[in-house]
Amino acid sequence: MFFRMYYCDCRPTEYPVIKAIGGQMLLTSLQLFKNLSDETRLGIVLLLREMGELCVCDLCTALDQSQPKISRHLAMLRESGLLLDRKQGKWVHYRLSPHIPSWAAQVIEQAWLSQQDDVQAIARKLASANCSGSGKAVCI
């Protein structure tokens, strides 16, 4: 039987972060609910659940927010382990991490189901204004 070994990396001015041996961060329920408690971050997560992968400018358009604000929220989601990013030229694309715990995926799925119609309406609107599909050289 395999047991994961954990240790607590406690910092004086921050909440303790629980890490698995090997450096991979484990998502706690507190982190997940803090991340999803913000309307912008919840919108990002639900749109990524619906569309798979989006660039920063697509998220700015969909959520009607500035690029610095969206980027700040994306950084928080990425640091918590919810998102993965990949760079393609000048574009940065984000997607939900396939490595999130199953309980967290179930929470996200239930949130998506409760707002499915709204999220799909935004996704349809975004599909017609998608910067990555419009042939633009850069994401603005």
GROMACS .gro file of N, CA and C in nm, residues 40 43-45 47-48 53-67 69-71 92-94 126 129-132 140:
model
   99
   40THR      N    1  -1.487   3.709  -1.046
   40THR     CA    2  -1.401   3.702  -1.165
   40THR      C    3  -1.333   3.567  -1.176
   43GLY      N    4  -1.582   3.304  -1.270
   43GLY     CA    5  -1.612   3.316  -1.412
   43GLY      C    6  -1.503   3.256  -1.500
   44ILE      N    7  -1.378   3.280  -1.464
   44ILE     CA    8  -1.266   3.223  -1.539
   44ILE      C    9  -1.273   3.071  -1.537
   45VAL      N   10  -1.289   3.015  -1.418
   45VAL     CA   11  -1.292   2.869  -1.402
   45VAL      C   12  -1.409   2.809  -1.480
   47LEU      N   13  -1.572   2.937  -1.741
   47LEU     CA   14  -1.550   2.950  -1.885
   47LEU      C   15  -1.448   2.848  -1.935
   48LEU      N   16  -1.344   2.826  -1.857
   48LEU     CA   17  -1.245   2.725  -1.896
   48LEU      C   18  -1.306   2.585  -1.891
   53GLU      N   19  -0.985   2.577  -2.330
   53GLU     CA   20  -0.866   2.661  -2.324
   53GLU      C   21  -0.898   2.797  -2.382
   54LEU      N   22  -0.851   2.902  -2.315
   54LEU     CA   23  -0.873   3.039  -2.362
   54LEU      C   24  -0.748   3.121  -2.339
   55CYS      N   25  -0.729   3.222  -2.424
   55CYS     CA   26  -0.618   3.315  -2.403
   55CYS      C   27  -0.667   3.430  -2.314
   56VAL      N   28  -0.575   3.509  -2.267
   56VAL     CA   29  -0.606   3.618  -2.175
   56VAL      C   30  -0.706   3.715  -2.236
   57CYS      N   31  -0.686   3.751  -2.362
   57CYS     CA   32  -0.776   3.850  -2.423
   57CYS      C   33  -0.917   3.796  -2.439
   58ASP      N   34  -0.932   3.665  -2.462
   58ASP     CA   35  -1.066   3.606  -2.467
   58ASP      C   36  -1.135   3.619  -2.332
   59LEU      N   37  -1.060   3.595  -2.225
   59LEU     CA   38  -1.118   3.608  -2.091
   59LEU      C   39  -1.153   3.753  -2.060
   60CYS      N   40  -1.069   3.847  -2.104
   60CYS     CA   41  -1.099   3.989  -2.084
   60CYS      C   42  -1.229   4.027  -2.154
   61THR      N   43  -1.245   3.979  -2.277
   61THR     CA   44  -1.367   4.007  -2.354
   61THR      C   45  -1.489   3.944  -2.288
   62ALA      N   46  -1.477   3.818  -2.252
   62ALA     CA   47  -1.590   3.744  -2.196
   62ALA      C   48  -1.637   3.802  -2.064
   63LEU      N   49  -1.542   3.843  -1.980
   63LEU     CA   50  -1.577   3.890  -1.845
   63LEU      C   51  -1.582   4.042  -1.835
   64ASP      N   52  -1.554   4.110  -1.947
   64ASP     CA   53  -1.557   4.256  -1.953
   64ASP      C   54  -1.470   4.317  -1.843
   65GLN      N   55  -1.347   4.269  -1.835
   65GLN     CA   56  -1.251   4.316  -1.735
   65GLN      C   57  -1.121   4.354  -1.805
   66SER      N   58  -1.041   4.436  -1.738
   66SER     CA   59  -0.913   4.478  -1.795
   66SER      C   60  -0.812   4.363  -1.793
   67GLN      N   61  -0.714   4.372  -1.882
   67GLN     CA   62  -0.611   4.267  -1.890
   67GLN      C   63  -0.532   4.254  -1.760
   69LYS      N   64  -0.627   4.307  -1.453
   69LYS     CA   65  -0.711   4.243  -1.352
   69LYS      C   66  -0.726   4.093  -1.381
   70ILE      N   67  -0.752   4.059  -1.506
   70ILE     CA   68  -0.765   3.917  -1.543
   70ILE      C   69  -0.634   3.844  -1.519
   71SER      N   70  -0.522   3.906  -1.556
   71SER     CA   71  -0.392   3.842  -1.536
   71SER      C   72  -0.362   3.818  -1.389
   92VAL      N   73  -0.080   3.376  -2.429
   92VAL     CA   74  -0.073   3.281  -2.319
   92VAL      C   75  -0.212   3.220  -2.306
   93HIS      N   76  -0.218   3.089  -2.318
   93HIS     CA   77  -0.344   3.015  -2.310
   93HIS      C   78  -0.353   2.945  -2.175
   94TYR      N   79  -0.472   2.946  -2.119
   94TYR     CA   80  -0.496   2.883  -1.989
   94TYR      C   81  -0.600   2.773  -2.003
  126LEU      N   82  -1.854   3.477  -2.711
  126LEU     CA   83  -1.708   3.481  -2.723
  126LEU      C   84  -1.660   3.412  -2.850
  129ALA      N   85  -1.640   3.645  -3.129
  129ALA     CA   86  -1.543   3.754  -3.114
  129ALA      C   87  -1.405   3.702  -3.075
  130ASN      N   88  -1.381   3.573  -3.090
  130ASN     CA   89  -1.259   3.507  -3.046
  130ASN      C   90  -1.137   3.565  -3.117
  131CYS      N   91  -1.043   3.621  -3.038
  131CYS     CA   92  -0.924   3.683  -3.098
  131CYS      C   93  -0.833   3.580  -3.161
  132SER      N   94  -0.823   3.462  -3.102
  132SER     CA   95  -0.733   3.362  -3.157
  132SER      C   96  -0.788   3.303  -3.287
  140ILE      N   97  -0.455   4.117  -2.771
  140ILE     CA   98  -0.458   4.250  -2.709
  140ILE      C   99  -0.576   4.263  -2.616
   0.00000   0.00000   0.00000
